[in-house]
mmCIF file of C-alpha atoms in Angstrom:
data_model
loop_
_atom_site.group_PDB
_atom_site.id
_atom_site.type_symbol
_atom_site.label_atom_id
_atom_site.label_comp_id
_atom_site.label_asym_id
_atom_site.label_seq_id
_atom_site.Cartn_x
_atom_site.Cartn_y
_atom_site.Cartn_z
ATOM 1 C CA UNK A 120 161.322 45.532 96.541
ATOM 2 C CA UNK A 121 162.598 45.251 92.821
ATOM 3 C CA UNK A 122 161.051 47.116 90.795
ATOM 4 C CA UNK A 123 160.211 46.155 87.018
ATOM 5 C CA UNK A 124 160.832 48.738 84.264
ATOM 6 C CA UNK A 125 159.596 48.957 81.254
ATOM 7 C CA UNK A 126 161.105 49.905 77.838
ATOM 8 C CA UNK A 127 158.962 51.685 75.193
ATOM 9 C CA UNK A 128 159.211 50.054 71.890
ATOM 10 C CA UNK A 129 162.029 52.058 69.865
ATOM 11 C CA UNK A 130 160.003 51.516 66.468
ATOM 12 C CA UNK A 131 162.836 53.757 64.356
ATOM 13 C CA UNK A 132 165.344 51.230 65.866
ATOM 14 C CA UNK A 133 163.658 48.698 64.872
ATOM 15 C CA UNK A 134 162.465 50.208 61.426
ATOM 16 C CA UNK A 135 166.748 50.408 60.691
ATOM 17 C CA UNK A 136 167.425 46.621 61.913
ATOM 18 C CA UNK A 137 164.277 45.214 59.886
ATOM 19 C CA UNK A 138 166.397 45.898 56.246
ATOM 20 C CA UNK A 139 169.504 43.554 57.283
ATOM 21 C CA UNK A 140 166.770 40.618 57.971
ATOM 22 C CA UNK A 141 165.091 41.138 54.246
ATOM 23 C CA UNK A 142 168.777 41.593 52.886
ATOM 24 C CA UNK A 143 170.000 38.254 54.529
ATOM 25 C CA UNK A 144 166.996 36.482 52.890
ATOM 26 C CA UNK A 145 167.557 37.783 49.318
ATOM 27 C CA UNK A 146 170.689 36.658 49.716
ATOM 28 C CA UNK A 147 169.782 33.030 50.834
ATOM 29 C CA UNK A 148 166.683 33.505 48.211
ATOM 30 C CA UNK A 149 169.545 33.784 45.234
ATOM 31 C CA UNK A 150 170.397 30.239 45.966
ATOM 32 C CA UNK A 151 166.543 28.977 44.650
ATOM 33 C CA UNK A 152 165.685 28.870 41.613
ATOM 34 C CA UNK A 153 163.178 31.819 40.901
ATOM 35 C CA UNK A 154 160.847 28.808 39.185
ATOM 36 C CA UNK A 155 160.424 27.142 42.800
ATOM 37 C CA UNK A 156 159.734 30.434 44.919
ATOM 38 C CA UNK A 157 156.329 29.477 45.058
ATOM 39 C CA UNK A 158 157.054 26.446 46.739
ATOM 40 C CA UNK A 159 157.642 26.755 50.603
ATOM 41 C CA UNK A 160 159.566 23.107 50.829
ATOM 42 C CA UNK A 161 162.414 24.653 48.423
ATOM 43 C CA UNK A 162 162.820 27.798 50.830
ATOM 44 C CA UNK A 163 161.757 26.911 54.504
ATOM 45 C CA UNK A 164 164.872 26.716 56.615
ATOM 46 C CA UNK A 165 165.432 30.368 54.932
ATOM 47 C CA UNK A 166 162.121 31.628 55.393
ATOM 48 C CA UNK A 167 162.307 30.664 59.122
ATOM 49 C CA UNK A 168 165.737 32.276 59.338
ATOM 50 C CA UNK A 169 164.209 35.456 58.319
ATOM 51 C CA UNK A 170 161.100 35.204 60.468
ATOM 52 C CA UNK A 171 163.556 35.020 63.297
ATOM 53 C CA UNK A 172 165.564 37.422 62.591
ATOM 54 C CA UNK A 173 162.725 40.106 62.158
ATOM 55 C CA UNK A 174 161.445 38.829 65.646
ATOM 56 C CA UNK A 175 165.122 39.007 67.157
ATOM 57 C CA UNK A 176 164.977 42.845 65.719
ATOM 58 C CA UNK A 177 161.804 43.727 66.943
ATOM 59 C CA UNK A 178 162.799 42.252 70.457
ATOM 60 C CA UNK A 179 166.055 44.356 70.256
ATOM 61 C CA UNK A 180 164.228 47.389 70.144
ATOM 62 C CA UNK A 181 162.151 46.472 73.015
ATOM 63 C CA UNK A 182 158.828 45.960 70.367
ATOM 64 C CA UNK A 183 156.685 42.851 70.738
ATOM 65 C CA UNK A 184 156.222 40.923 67.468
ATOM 66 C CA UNK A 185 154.431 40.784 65.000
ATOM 67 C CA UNK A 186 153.366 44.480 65.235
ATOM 68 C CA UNK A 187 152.482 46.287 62.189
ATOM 69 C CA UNK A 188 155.193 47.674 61.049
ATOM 70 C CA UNK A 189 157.088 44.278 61.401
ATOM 71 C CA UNK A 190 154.191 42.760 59.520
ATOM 72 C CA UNK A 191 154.418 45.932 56.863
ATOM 73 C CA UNK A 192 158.165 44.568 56.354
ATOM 74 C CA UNK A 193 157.555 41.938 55.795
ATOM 75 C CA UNK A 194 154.300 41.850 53.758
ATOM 76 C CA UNK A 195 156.755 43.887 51.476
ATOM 77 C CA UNK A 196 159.637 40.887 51.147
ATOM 78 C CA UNK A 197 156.537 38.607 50.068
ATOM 79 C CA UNK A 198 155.594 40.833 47.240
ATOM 80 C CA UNK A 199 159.078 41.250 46.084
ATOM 81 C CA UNK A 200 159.403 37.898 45.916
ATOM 82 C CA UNK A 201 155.585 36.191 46.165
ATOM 83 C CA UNK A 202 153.592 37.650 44.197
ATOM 84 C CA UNK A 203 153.301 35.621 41.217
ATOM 85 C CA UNK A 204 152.449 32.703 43.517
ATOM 86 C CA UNK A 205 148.716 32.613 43.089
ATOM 87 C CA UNK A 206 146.685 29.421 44.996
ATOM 88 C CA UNK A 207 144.999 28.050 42.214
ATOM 89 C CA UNK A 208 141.192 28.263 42.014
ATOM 90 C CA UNK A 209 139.360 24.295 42.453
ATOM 91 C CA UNK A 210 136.942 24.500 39.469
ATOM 92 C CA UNK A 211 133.376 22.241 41.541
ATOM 93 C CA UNK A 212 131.112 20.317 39.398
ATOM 94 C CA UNK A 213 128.444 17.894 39.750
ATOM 95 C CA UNK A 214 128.830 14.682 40.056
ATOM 96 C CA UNK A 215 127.155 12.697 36.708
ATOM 97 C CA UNK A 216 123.590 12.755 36.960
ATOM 98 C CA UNK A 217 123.476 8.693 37.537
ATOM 99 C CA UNK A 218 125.720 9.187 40.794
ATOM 100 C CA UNK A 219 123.848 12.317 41.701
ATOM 101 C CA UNK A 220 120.077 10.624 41.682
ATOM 102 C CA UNK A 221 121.909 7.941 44.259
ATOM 103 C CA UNK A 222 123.463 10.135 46.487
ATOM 104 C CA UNK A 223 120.393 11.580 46.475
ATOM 105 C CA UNK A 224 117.753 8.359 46.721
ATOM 106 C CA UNK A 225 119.701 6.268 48.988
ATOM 107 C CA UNK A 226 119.420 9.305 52.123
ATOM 108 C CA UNK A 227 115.785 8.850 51.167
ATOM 109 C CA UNK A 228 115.119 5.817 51.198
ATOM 110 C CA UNK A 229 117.042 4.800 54.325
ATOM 111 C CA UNK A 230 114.648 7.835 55.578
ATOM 112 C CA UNK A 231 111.544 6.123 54.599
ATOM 113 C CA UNK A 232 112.862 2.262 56.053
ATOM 114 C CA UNK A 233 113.395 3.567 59.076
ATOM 115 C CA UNK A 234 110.255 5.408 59.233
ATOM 116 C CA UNK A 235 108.031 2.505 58.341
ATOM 117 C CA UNK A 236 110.242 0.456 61.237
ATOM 118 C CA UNK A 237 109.355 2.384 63.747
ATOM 119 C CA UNK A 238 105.797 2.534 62.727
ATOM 120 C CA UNK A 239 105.459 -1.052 62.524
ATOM 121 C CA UNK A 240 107.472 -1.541 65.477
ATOM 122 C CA UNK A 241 105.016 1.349 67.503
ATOM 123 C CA UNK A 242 101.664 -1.221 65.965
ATOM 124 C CA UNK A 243 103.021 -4.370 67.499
ATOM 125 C CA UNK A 244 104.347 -2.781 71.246
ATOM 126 C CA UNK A 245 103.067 -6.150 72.551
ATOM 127 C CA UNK A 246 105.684 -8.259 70.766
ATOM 128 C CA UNK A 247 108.371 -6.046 72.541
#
């Protein structure tokens, strides 16, 4: 029968490929405008590009992917070139105290209707 062989993972391989990927993305990151780095729509196709390309080298050297030294790699590109790309923090507040007492009352009194229906419906069982 055919027998199935297995590769160990060449991680130093990989470790030398990994570079060219970040190096092709600077490259295609020079054509954005620093301003719109933190905006995924302006740098997608590129971003992709390099995502495959650090998959294609981890493959290559017989590594699945992500593994953690892939994902060290590239954790590093999105400092170099994400970090000032912060998700901005919702500020929550109450609603206005009028809006507030009806969200409020109208649960409760719905509560209370239907409470008193089915006690007055449970007093006359010989109408139903």
């Amino acid at each position: 029968g055919a027998r199935q062989q297995t590769e160990l993972c060449n991680e130093s391989l990989m470790l030398e490929k990994l570079p060219a990927c970040g190096k092709s993305f600077e490259e295609m990151m020079k054509k954005v405008d620093s301003k719109k780095w933190c905006n995924l729509t302006e740098f997608i196709t590129y971003y992709d590009n390099f995502t495959q390309c650090t998959e294609r080298e981890a493959n290559n050297a017989s590594c699945f992917w992500p593994n953690p030294l892939a994902e060290g790699f590239i954790t590093g590109i999105h400092k170099q070139f994400f970090s000032n790309c912060t998700s901005e923090k919702v500020h929550w507040e109450d609603p206005p105290d009028e809006i507030l007492i009806t969200l409020i009352l109208i649960p409760v009194m719905l509560t209370c209707a239907m409470i008193t229906l089915v006690v007055w419906c449970s007093k006359r069982s010989d109408i139903l």
